[in-house]
Amino acid sequence: MESRIKKLREQMASGQISCLELTKTYLEAMDKENQKINAYVRSTPEVAIETAKRVDQKIASGEPLLPLEGIPMTLKDNISTKGIETTCCSKILKGYTPIYNATVWDLLQKQNAVLLGKTNMDEFAMGSSCETSCFGGALNPHDTSRVAGGSSGGVASAVGGNLAVYGLGSDTGGSIRQPASFCGLTGLKPTYGAVSRYGLIAYASSFDQIGPITQSVEDAAIVYDAISVYDEKDSTSRGKVGAPVCETLKNSIKGRKIGIAKEYFDGIRDDVNKAIQNAIQVYESLGAQIVYFDMPSLKYSLPVYYILACAEASSNLGRYDGIRYGYKTGHYADRNEMVCKTRSEGFGKEVKRRILLGTYVLSAGYYDAYYKKAQNLRGELVKAFEDAFQKCDVMLAPTVPMTAFPLNFTAKDAVETYLTDICTVPVNIAGLPAVSLPCGFDAAGLPIGMQLIGNRFCEATILNAAHQYETAVGDHVFRSAEMGVRL
């Protein structure tokens, strides 16, 4: 799978296409086709065209282009953009316009990245289908009767539908990797602290991490290299460790140990399992050594994640009261009623459900029984991964136990939807890096994804392994949607 970013940059540098022409092509495609998939909730044509003109002036003066310069892209609607409305797809933040930029957007602006718009998401990143958005859910570009996934469903829908070259999403429990899997894309969740969270509107602060969704592994590496910078405004920031990951993509993986934890394969669908087994055979043909082992503590992942993430959400979302910014109820008798009605009217059902759960587990009578116990188990899971990486260099697992589910599936069974996170949340609990990439299709032609998990700050290792697989299998595991910009 060739790098779309490099291809477009070379075309602009050689004069085959101007940045302004490229930008207008994407904006026209958005106007025409976004209504089919609801990927974008807000377009920014003025910002995009102004940036494109700057890039063309730079090309005309003979200056070399930076890696992401002039490339049309998108941001999830929970990444702060100065002067551009940012709502987390929630009624309660309607009309909120940040007065500062997220660090990742500052870094991309310095490279003259062309922002086409802000994309759809589950409200406050709480969901697995993008259907909790106050704007309605984003649809899967491969089959619009299916979800794009969540919570970064809009980014995956836009990139998969060829309405953006790449996008930045956030991953709290799989929210980059799951929609990337559903839409047949590459989604990278970096190590916690590798990419600054400053300006990312928080869901669960000890889990949240910004990362790219792209059409190829090389593109994910290019974007990661651009945004993995130490940031003094984020106390958890460390930045990238080591050399740029793009330089290591072509390294041989002969002799590398790829670990398979058997618990990751419990309850996954047969067609997903078959695609993963085929991928394992490809790695064996590349000279990798497959190591099987047990990780019994993985069974605690879902309860640990939902207890801790909801507890943090309960605290983080306490600031939305109608006084400082965003939505405010129209009729109230006193301050207490104003706050109560604002939050009742402004938050959707899923957000309220998680706030209630988080408040419950933090309450005096249940703190030790739930929250404290979950924190202890989190430590056990961290230790389990540390032990696993004594046995292997990379772990391979399904991204999701199934392919994209039909619309309104989550409304019928919320608990069943939570279970779809079983393969993704362990990585967030331990703060590890993981990349999801396509590895096949089901009988209906829907993409199947697998994920490669690495030790802390080993993005180069997992992206190298992912790129070697992608190169070995060619384009037959990737299928571009029949829409959008086809250059």
Short mmCIF file of C-alpha atoms in Angstrom, two decimals:
data_model
loop_
_atom_site.label_atom_id
_atom_site.label_comp_id
_atom_site.label_asym_id
_atom_site.label_seq_id
_atom_site.Cartn_x
_atom_site.Cartn_y
_atom_site.Cartn_z
CA MET A 1 0.00 0.00 0.00
CA GLU A 2 1.70 3.21 -1.14
CA SER A 3 1.86 6.34 0.99
CA ARG A 4 -0.85 8.72 -0.14
CA ILE A 5 0.82 11.57 1.74
CA LYS A 6 4.14 11.10 -0.09
CA LYS A 7 2.41 10.68 -3.44
CA LEU A 8 0.44 13.93 -3.10
CA ARG A 9 3.45 15.84 -1.79
CA GLU A 10 5.51 14.70 -4.79
CA GLN A 11 2.71 15.69 -7.19
CA MET A 12 2.54 19.17 -5.66
CA ALA A 13 6.32 19.61 -5.62
CA SER A 14 6.60 18.56 -9.30
CA GLY A 15 3.76 20.85 -10.40
CA GLN A 16 1.36 18.07 -11.45
CA ILE A 17 -1.27 19.60 -9.20
CA SER A 18 -1.34 22.75 -7.10
CA CYS A 19 -2.24 22.66 -3.43
CA LEU A 20 -5.19 24.95 -4.13
CA GLU A 21 -6.50 22.60 -6.84
CA LEU A 22 -6.09 19.62 -4.52
CA THR A 23 -7.85 21.40 -1.67
CA LYS A 24 -10.76 22.51 -3.84
CA THR A 25 -11.12 18.93 -5.14
CA TYR A 26 -11.53 17.66 -1.58
CA LEU A 27 -13.88 20.48 -0.57
CA GLU A 28 -16.08 19.81 -3.62
CA ALA A 29 -16.13 16.08 -2.80
CA MET A 30 -17.15 16.93 0.78
CA ASP A 31 -20.01 19.13 -0.42
CA LYS A 32 -21.22 16.38 -2.73
CA GLU A 33 -20.74 13.22 -0.66
CA ASN A 34 -20.61 14.07 3.04
CA GLN A 35 -24.41 13.82 3.20
CA LYS A 36 -24.07 10.11 2.37
CA ILE A 37 -21.82 9.25 5.32
CA ASN A 38 -22.16 12.21 7.75
CA ALA A 39 -18.41 12.18 8.43
CA TYR A 40 -18.03 15.95 8.86
CA VAL A 41 -20.03 18.03 11.33
CA ARG A 42 -18.27 21.27 10.37
CA SER A 43 -16.30 22.29 7.28
CA THR A 44 -13.58 24.95 7.27
CA PRO A 45 -13.17 25.98 3.61
CA GLU A 46 -11.78 29.46 4.37
CA VAL A 47 -9.03 28.03 6.59
CA ALA A 48 -8.23 25.32 4.03
CA ILE A 49 -8.00 27.65 1.03
CA GLU A 50 -5.91 30.21 2.90
CA THR A 51 -3.41 27.49 3.89
CA ALA A 52 -3.36 26.05 0.35
CA LYS A 53 -2.44 29.44 -1.09
CA ARG A 54 0.48 29.73 1.36
CA VAL A 55 1.75 26.31 0.31
CA ASP A 56 1.56 27.20 -3.40
CA GLN A 57 3.54 30.39 -2.72
CA LYS A 58 6.19 28.30 -0.97
CA ILE A 59 6.37 25.86 -3.91
CA ALA A 60 6.65 28.76 -6.37
CA SER A 61 9.61 30.17 -4.42
CA GLY A 62 11.40 26.82 -4.69
CA GLU A 63 11.31 25.94 -0.98
CA PRO A 64 11.12 22.24 -0.08
CA LEU A 65 7.88 20.98 1.45
CA LEU A 66 7.64 19.64 4.99
CA PRO A 67 6.27 16.07 5.39
CA LEU A 68 2.60 17.08 5.91
CA GLU A 69 2.63 20.40 4.10
CA GLY A 70 -0.40 20.98 1.87
CA ILE A 71 -2.03 17.63 2.69
CA PRO A 72 -5.84 17.83 3.22
CA MET A 73 -6.77 16.41 6.64
CA THR A 74 -9.34 16.49 9.40
CA LEU A 75 -9.59 16.65 13.19
CA LYS A 76 -11.99 14.91 15.54
CA ASP A 77 -14.42 17.36 17.13
CA ASN A 78 -12.86 17.03 20.60
CA ILE A 79 -9.51 18.54 19.52
CA SER A 80 -9.47 22.27 20.29
CA THR A 81 -9.10 24.64 17.34
CA LYS A 82 -8.82 28.36 18.06
CA GLY A 83 -11.71 30.28 16.49
CA ILE A 84 -13.42 27.12 15.18
CA GLU A 85 -16.42 25.69 17.04
CA THR A 86 -15.53 22.51 18.93
CA THR A 87 -18.48 20.68 20.49
CA CYS A 88 -17.49 17.04 21.18
CA CYS A 89 -20.73 16.43 19.24
CA SER A 90 -22.70 17.31 22.38
CA LYS A 91 -25.58 19.72 22.79
CA ILE A 92 -24.00 21.01 25.99
CA LEU A 93 -21.01 22.47 24.08
CA LYS A 94 -23.05 23.99 21.26
CA GLY A 95 -21.53 27.33 20.31
CA TYR A 96 -18.27 26.76 22.21
CA THR A 97 -15.33 28.25 20.30
CA PRO A 98 -11.91 27.62 21.91
CA ILE A 99 -9.55 30.54 22.48
CA TYR A 100 -6.48 28.32 22.07
CA ASN A 101 -5.25 25.43 19.92
CA ALA A 102 -4.54 21.87 20.95
CA THR A 103 -0.78 21.25 20.77
CA VAL A 104 -1.22 18.68 17.97
CA TRP A 105 -3.05 21.26 15.85
CA ASP A 106 -0.33 23.85 16.56
CA LEU A 107 2.27 21.35 15.33
CA LEU A 108 0.30 20.60 12.17
CA GLN A 109 -0.36 24.28 11.49
CA LYS A 110 3.39 24.88 11.54
CA GLN A 111 3.61 22.31 8.73
CA ASN A 112 0.78 24.05 6.81
CA ALA A 113 -1.55 21.07 7.09
CA VAL A 114 -4.82 21.82 5.26
CA LEU A 115 -7.75 21.49 7.68
CA LEU A 116 -10.90 20.55 5.75
CA GLY A 117 -13.18 20.44 8.81
CA LYS A 118 -14.05 18.81 12.13
CA THR A 119 -15.40 15.28 12.09
CA ASN A 120 -18.21 13.41 13.81
CA MET A 121 -17.77 11.39 17.00
CA ASP A 122 -19.66 9.75 19.83
CA GLU A 123 -20.69 12.42 22.34
CA PHE A 124 -17.65 13.20 24.52
CA ALA A 125 -16.03 10.12 22.94
CA MET A 126 -18.40 7.80 24.83
CA GLY A 127 -19.54 5.05 22.49
CA SER A 128 -18.48 2.41 20.00
CA SER A 129 -20.63 3.33 17.00
CA CYS A 130 -20.60 7.16 16.64
CA GLU A 131 -24.38 7.02 17.12
CA THR A 132 -24.39 8.97 20.40
CA SER A 133 -23.42 12.13 18.47
CA CYS A 134 -25.96 14.95 18.67
CA PHE A 135 -25.50 15.29 14.89
CA GLY A 136 -26.40 11.66 14.19
CA GLY A 137 -23.80 8.98 13.54
CA ALA A 138 -21.17 8.72 10.83
CA LEU A 139 -21.74 5.86 8.41
CA ASN A 140 -19.37 3.23 7.10
CA PRO A 141 -18.18 4.18 3.57
CA HIS A 142 -18.04 0.48 2.59
CA ASP A 143 -21.71 -0.08 3.54
CA THR A 144 -23.84 2.83 4.70
CA SER A 145 -26.23 0.48 6.50
CA ARG A 146 -23.36 -0.16 8.95
CA VAL A 147 -21.66 2.02 11.55
CA ALA A 148 -18.24 3.55 11.03
CA GLY A 149 -17.31 2.66 14.61
CA GLY A 150 -16.54 4.89 17.52
CA SER A 151 -15.77 7.07 19.03
CA SER A 152 -13.58 8.47 16.22
CA GLY A 153 -16.09 7.29 13.63
CA GLY A 154 -16.17 10.56 11.71
CA VAL A 155 -12.41 10.54 11.11
CA ALA A 156 -12.51 6.91 9.90
CA SER A 157 -15.53 7.62 7.72
CA ALA A 158 -13.86 10.68 6.14
CA VAL A 159 -10.52 8.95 5.49
CA GLY A 160 -12.17 5.70 4.37
CA GLY A 161 -14.57 7.64 2.14
CA ASN A 162 -11.64 9.53 0.53
CA LEU A 163 -12.84 12.85 1.94
CA ALA A 164 -9.53 13.42 3.76
CA VAL A 165 -6.03 12.01 3.35
CA TYR A 166 -5.62 11.47 7.08
CA GLY A 167 -7.15 12.56 10.34
CA LEU A 168 -6.42 12.78 14.04
CA GLY A 169 -8.70 10.99 16.50
CA SER A 170 -8.49 10.11 20.17
CA ASP A 171 -8.30 6.64 21.72
CA THR A 172 -9.59 6.10 25.28
CA GLY A 173 -10.56 2.43 25.02
CA GLY A 174 -10.08 1.67 21.31
CA SER A 175 -11.65 4.74 19.72
CA ILE A 176 -9.01 5.01 16.99
CA ARG A 177 -8.37 1.31 16.38
CA GLN A 178 -11.99 0.08 16.35
CA PRO A 179 -13.29 2.51 13.66
CA ALA A 180 -10.07 1.98 11.68
CA SER A 181 -10.82 -1.76 11.75
CA PHE A 182 -14.46 -1.26 10.73
CA CYS A 183 -13.49 1.02 7.82
CA GLY A 184 -10.45 -0.94 6.60
CA LEU A 185 -7.83 1.63 7.64
CA THR A 186 -4.67 1.95 9.72
CA GLY A 187 -5.21 3.44 13.17
CA LEU A 188 -2.36 4.15 15.61
CA LYS A 189 -2.87 4.55 19.35
CA PRO A 190 0.50 5.87 20.62
CA THR A 191 2.04 5.21 24.03
CA TYR A 192 0.45 7.29 26.78
CA GLY A 193 2.56 10.46 26.92
CA ALA A 194 4.06 10.18 23.43
CA VAL A 195 1.62 12.75 22.00
CA SER A 196 0.49 15.81 23.94
CA ARG A 197 -3.08 15.78 25.26
CA TYR A 198 -3.11 19.56 25.75
CA GLY A 199 -6.25 20.88 24.07
CA LEU A 200 -7.93 17.47 23.86
CA ILE A 201 -11.28 17.78 25.63
CA ALA A 202 -11.05 15.10 28.29
CA TYR A 203 -13.12 11.96 28.71
CA ALA A 204 -10.83 9.85 30.95
CA SER A 205 -7.52 11.63 31.42
CA SER A 206 -5.36 8.61 32.33
CA PHE A 207 -6.56 6.71 29.24
CA ASP A 208 -6.99 9.37 26.48
CA GLN A 209 -4.40 9.54 23.70
CA ILE A 210 -4.40 11.33 20.33
CA GLY A 211 -3.30 9.41 17.22
CA PRO A 212 -3.69 9.21 13.42
CA ILE A 213 -6.09 7.30 11.17
CA THR A 214 -4.67 6.81 7.67
CA GLN A 215 -4.90 4.58 4.60
CA SER A 216 -1.42 3.08 5.02
CA VAL A 217 1.08 2.27 7.74
CA GLU A 218 3.67 4.62 6.25
CA ASP A 219 1.20 7.51 6.41
CA ALA A 220 0.52 6.72 10.08
CA ALA A 221 4.27 6.80 10.72
CA ILE A 222 4.65 10.17 8.95
CA VAL A 223 1.87 11.73 11.03
CA TYR A 224 3.13 10.17 14.25
CA ASP A 225 6.61 11.58 13.67
CA ALA A 226 5.09 15.04 13.24
CA ILE A 227 2.96 15.07 16.40
CA SER A 228 5.05 13.05 18.91
CA VAL A 229 6.85 16.01 20.46
CA TYR A 230 7.44 16.82 24.14
CA ASP A 231 5.04 19.50 25.38
CA GLU A 232 5.61 21.39 28.62
CA LYS A 233 1.89 22.24 28.74
CA ASP A 234 1.04 18.56 29.33
CA SER A 235 2.45 17.15 32.58
CA THR A 236 2.20 13.58 31.22
CA SER A 237 4.06 14.40 27.98
CA ARG A 238 7.34 12.75 27.08
CA GLY A 239 7.31 12.84 23.28
CA LYS A 240 8.85 10.34 20.88
CA VAL A 241 11.70 8.15 22.13
CA GLY A 242 14.44 7.42 19.61
CA ALA A 243 14.80 8.16 15.90
CA PRO A 244 11.87 8.97 13.57
CA VAL A 245 9.81 5.82 13.05
CA CYS A 246 9.67 6.35 9.27
CA GLU A 247 13.36 5.44 9.12
CA THR A 248 12.74 1.95 10.55
CA LEU A 249 9.72 0.81 8.51
CA LYS A 250 11.71 -1.24 6.00
CA ASN A 251 13.79 -3.16 8.55
CA SER A 252 13.58 -6.95 8.34
CA ILE A 253 11.52 -8.66 11.03
CA LYS A 254 13.32 -12.00 10.64
CA GLY A 255 13.80 -13.48 14.09
CA ARG A 256 11.32 -11.14 15.74
CA LYS A 257 9.11 -12.79 18.33
CA ILE A 258 5.39 -12.17 17.85
CA GLY A 259 3.32 -13.09 20.89
CA ILE A 260 -0.20 -14.49 20.84
CA ALA A 261 -2.16 -14.30 24.09
CA LYS A 262 -4.86 -16.98 23.85
CA GLU A 263 -7.39 -14.93 25.84
CA TYR A 264 -7.60 -12.36 23.01
CA PHE A 265 -9.22 -15.02 20.82
CA ASP A 266 -12.01 -16.04 23.21
CA GLY A 267 -15.40 -15.31 21.67
CA ILE A 268 -14.21 -13.80 18.39
CA ARG A 269 -16.10 -14.62 15.20
CA ASP A 270 -14.84 -17.47 13.01
CA ASP A 271 -14.16 -15.28 9.97
CA VAL A 272 -12.17 -12.81 12.10
CA ASN A 273 -10.18 -15.68 13.60
CA LYS A 274 -9.43 -17.10 10.13
CA ALA A 275 -8.16 -13.72 8.88
CA ILE A 276 -5.89 -13.39 11.93
CA GLN A 277 -4.55 -16.93 11.46
CA ASN A 278 -3.75 -16.10 7.83
CA ALA A 279 -1.86 -13.01 9.03
CA ILE A 280 0.11 -15.17 11.48
CA GLN A 281 1.15 -17.39 8.55
CA VAL A 282 2.36 -14.32 6.65
CA TYR A 283 4.54 -13.33 9.61
CA GLU A 284 5.96 -16.85 9.78
CA SER A 285 6.83 -16.61 6.07
CA LEU A 286 8.67 -13.34 6.84
CA GLY A 287 10.85 -15.15 9.36
CA ALA A 288 9.10 -14.08 12.55
CA GLN A 289 8.82 -16.51 15.43
CA ILE A 290 5.32 -17.02 16.88
CA VAL A 291 5.12 -17.41 20.66
CA TYR A 292 1.90 -18.53 22.38
CA PHE A 293 1.17 -17.84 26.05
CA ASP A 294 -1.65 -17.19 28.53
CA MET A 295 -2.63 -13.82 30.04
CA PRO A 296 -5.45 -14.70 32.45
CA SER A 297 -5.64 -11.17 33.86
CA LEU A 298 -7.02 -9.93 30.49
CA LYS A 299 -10.45 -11.09 31.68
CA TYR A 300 -10.48 -8.18 34.13
CA SER A 301 -9.94 -5.57 31.40
CA LEU A 302 -13.54 -4.57 30.68
CA PRO A 303 -14.71 -4.07 34.28
CA VAL A 304 -11.46 -2.27 35.18
CA TYR A 305 -11.78 0.00 32.17
CA TYR A 306 -15.43 0.93 32.64
CA ILE A 307 -15.06 1.54 36.38
CA LEU A 308 -11.99 3.75 36.06
CA ALA A 309 -12.92 5.54 32.82
CA CYS A 310 -16.42 6.37 34.07
CA ALA A 311 -15.03 7.58 37.40
CA GLU A 312 -12.67 9.95 35.57
CA ALA A 313 -15.46 11.06 33.23
CA SER A 314 -17.70 11.84 36.21
CA SER A 315 -15.02 14.21 37.48
CA ASN A 316 -14.00 15.70 34.10
CA LEU A 317 -17.57 16.45 33.00
CA GLY A 318 -18.45 18.21 36.24
CA ARG A 319 -17.32 21.50 34.69
CA TYR A 320 -20.24 21.64 32.25
CA ASP A 321 -22.81 23.55 34.28
CA GLY A 322 -24.16 26.24 31.94
CA ILE A 323 -22.25 28.99 33.76
CA ARG A 324 -18.85 29.01 32.07
CA TYR A 325 -19.54 28.11 28.43
CA GLY A 326 -21.74 26.10 26.11
CA TYR A 327 -25.46 25.33 26.42
CA LYS A 328 -27.59 26.88 29.20
CA THR A 329 -31.20 25.99 29.90
CA GLY A 330 -33.73 28.72 29.16
CA HIS A 331 -35.99 28.45 32.23
CA TYR A 332 -35.01 27.94 35.86
CA ALA A 333 -35.96 29.18 39.33
CA ASP A 334 -32.53 29.22 40.99
CA ARG A 335 -28.89 28.28 40.42
CA ASN A 336 -29.29 24.64 41.47
CA GLU A 337 -32.20 24.12 39.11
CA MET A 338 -30.27 25.86 36.31
CA VAL A 339 -27.30 23.49 36.68
CA CYS A 340 -29.56 20.43 36.98
CA LYS A 341 -31.69 21.30 33.95
CA THR A 342 -28.68 22.36 31.85
CA ARG A 343 -26.93 19.02 32.41
CA SER A 344 -30.15 17.00 32.00
CA GLU A 345 -30.98 18.71 28.70
CA GLY A 346 -27.40 19.08 27.42
CA PHE A 347 -26.01 15.57 27.90
CA GLY A 348 -27.19 12.54 25.94
CA LYS A 349 -28.26 9.21 27.45
CA GLU A 350 -24.90 7.44 27.14
CA VAL A 351 -22.99 10.31 28.76
CA LYS A 352 -25.49 10.44 31.64
CA ARG A 353 -25.19 6.67 32.09
CA ARG A 354 -21.40 6.86 32.41
CA ILE A 355 -21.49 9.90 34.73
CA LEU A 356 -23.92 8.03 37.00
CA LEU A 357 -21.75 4.91 37.00
CA GLY A 358 -18.62 6.96 37.71
CA THR A 359 -20.25 8.90 40.52
CA TYR A 360 -21.52 5.65 42.04
CA VAL A 361 -18.12 3.92 42.12
CA LEU A 362 -16.51 7.04 43.64
CA SER A 363 -19.14 7.40 46.38
CA ALA A 364 -18.06 6.86 50.00
CA GLY A 365 -19.77 3.52 50.44
CA TYR A 366 -18.46 1.92 47.23
CA TYR A 367 -15.00 3.48 46.65
CA ASP A 368 -13.10 0.54 48.18
CA ALA A 369 -15.38 -2.10 46.63
CA TYR A 370 -15.07 -0.80 43.07
CA TYR A 371 -12.66 2.06 42.33
CA LYS A 372 -9.80 1.00 44.62
CA LYS A 373 -10.10 -2.63 43.54
CA ALA A 374 -10.07 -1.59 39.86
CA GLN A 375 -6.91 0.47 40.39
CA ASN A 376 -5.21 -2.54 41.98
CA LEU A 377 -6.24 -4.74 39.06
CA ARG A 378 -4.93 -2.09 36.67
CA GLY A 379 -1.53 -2.61 38.27
CA GLU A 380 -1.85 -6.36 37.71
CA LEU A 381 -2.62 -5.82 34.01
CA VAL A 382 0.40 -3.53 33.63
CA LYS A 383 2.57 -6.23 35.21
CA ALA A 384 1.03 -8.91 32.95
CA PHE A 385 2.04 -6.94 29.84
CA GLU A 386 5.53 -6.37 31.25
CA ASP A 387 5.87 -10.14 31.69
CA ALA A 388 4.49 -10.74 28.18
CA PHE A 389 7.14 -8.50 26.62
CA GLN A 390 9.83 -10.57 28.28
CA LYS A 391 8.66 -13.36 25.95
CA CYS A 392 8.04 -11.40 22.73
CA ASP A 393 8.77 -8.17 20.86
CA VAL A 394 5.24 -7.55 19.56
CA MET A 395 1.82 -8.97 20.43
CA LEU A 396 -0.74 -9.74 17.73
CA ALA A 397 -4.49 -9.79 18.42
CA PRO A 398 -7.85 -9.06 16.79
CA THR A 399 -8.84 -5.41 16.93
CA VAL A 400 -12.54 -6.19 17.33
CA PRO A 401 -14.24 -9.61 17.69
CA MET A 402 -16.50 -8.80 14.71
CA THR A 403 -16.87 -6.57 11.66
CA ALA A 404 -18.93 -3.36 11.53
CA PHE A 405 -22.33 -3.89 13.07
CA PRO A 406 -25.64 -2.62 11.65
CA LEU A 407 -27.11 0.76 12.51
CA ASN A 408 -29.05 0.90 15.81
CA PHE A 409 -27.32 -2.26 17.09
CA THR A 410 -26.14 -0.38 20.20
CA ALA A 411 -29.66 0.79 21.07
CA LYS A 412 -30.83 -2.82 21.24
CA ASP A 413 -28.08 -4.06 23.57
CA ALA A 414 -25.74 -1.56 25.23
CA VAL A 415 -23.92 -4.27 27.23
CA GLU A 416 -23.20 -6.31 24.08
CA THR A 417 -21.75 -3.14 22.55
CA TYR A 418 -19.47 -2.64 25.56
CA LEU A 419 -18.18 -6.19 25.00
CA THR A 420 -16.87 -5.20 21.55
CA ASP A 421 -14.13 -3.26 23.39
CA ILE A 422 -12.72 -6.45 24.92
CA CYS A 423 -9.66 -6.53 22.62
CA THR A 424 -8.83 -2.82 22.65
CA VAL A 425 -9.15 -1.61 26.27
CA PRO A 426 -6.20 -3.60 27.75
CA VAL A 427 -3.77 -1.41 25.77
CA ASN A 428 -5.24 1.81 27.22
CA ILE A 429 -5.24 0.41 30.76
CA ALA A 430 -1.49 -0.28 30.44
CA GLY A 431 -0.68 2.88 28.44
CA LEU A 432 0.88 0.90 25.58
CA PRO A 433 1.09 1.63 21.83
CA ALA A 434 -0.97 -0.38 19.35
CA VAL A 435 -1.75 -0.16 15.64
CA SER A 436 -4.77 -1.62 13.87
CA LEU A 437 -4.47 -2.51 10.19
CA PRO A 438 -6.62 -4.41 7.67
CA CYS A 439 -6.07 -8.16 7.33
CA GLY A 440 -9.05 -9.34 5.23
CA PHE A 441 -12.79 -9.19 4.62
CA ASP A 442 -15.85 -11.06 5.83
CA ALA A 443 -18.40 -12.73 3.54
CA ALA A 444 -20.24 -9.42 3.13
CA GLY A 445 -17.07 -7.63 2.01
CA LEU A 446 -16.64 -5.71 5.27
CA PRO A 447 -13.06 -5.11 6.47
CA ILE A 448 -11.48 -7.17 9.25
CA GLY A 449 -8.73 -5.61 11.37
CA MET A 450 -5.89 -6.93 13.49
CA GLN A 451 -3.79 -5.03 16.00
CA LEU A 452 -0.11 -5.15 16.86
CA ILE A 453 0.72 -4.17 20.44
CA GLY A 454 4.15 -3.00 21.58
CA ASN A 455 5.96 -2.18 24.78
CA ARG A 456 6.00 1.43 25.98
CA PHE A 457 7.46 3.85 23.40
CA CYS A 458 8.05 1.01 20.92
CA GLU A 459 5.98 2.58 18.11
CA ALA A 460 8.87 1.95 15.72
CA THR A 461 8.70 -1.78 16.44
CA ILE A 462 4.96 -2.19 15.85
CA LEU A 463 4.88 0.08 12.80
CA ASN A 464 7.84 -1.80 11.30
CA ALA A 465 6.01 -5.12 11.80
CA ALA A 466 2.79 -3.63 10.40
CA HIS A 467 4.56 -2.19 7.35
CA GLN A 468 6.29 -5.50 6.60
CA TYR A 469 2.93 -7.32 6.69
CA GLU A 470 1.30 -4.64 4.51
CA THR A 471 4.14 -4.90 1.97
CA ALA A 472 4.00 -8.71 1.93
CA VAL A 473 0.25 -9.02 1.30
CA GLY A 474 -0.10 -6.09 -1.10
CA ASP A 475 -3.42 -4.41 -1.77
CA HIS A 476 -5.66 -7.47 -1.50
CA VAL A 477 -6.46 -6.73 2.18
CA PHE A 478 -7.20 -3.07 1.42
CA ARG A 479 -10.19 -1.94 -0.63
CA SER A 480 -10.85 1.76 -1.22
CA ALA A 481 -14.47 2.91 -0.97
CA GLU A 482 -16.06 3.88 -4.28
CA MET A 483 -16.50 7.55 -3.38
CA GLY A 484 -14.64 10.76 -2.66
CA VAL A 485 -11.35 11.87 -4.20
CA ARG A 486 -9.65 9.08 -6.20
CA LEU A 487 -6.26 10.43 -7.28
#
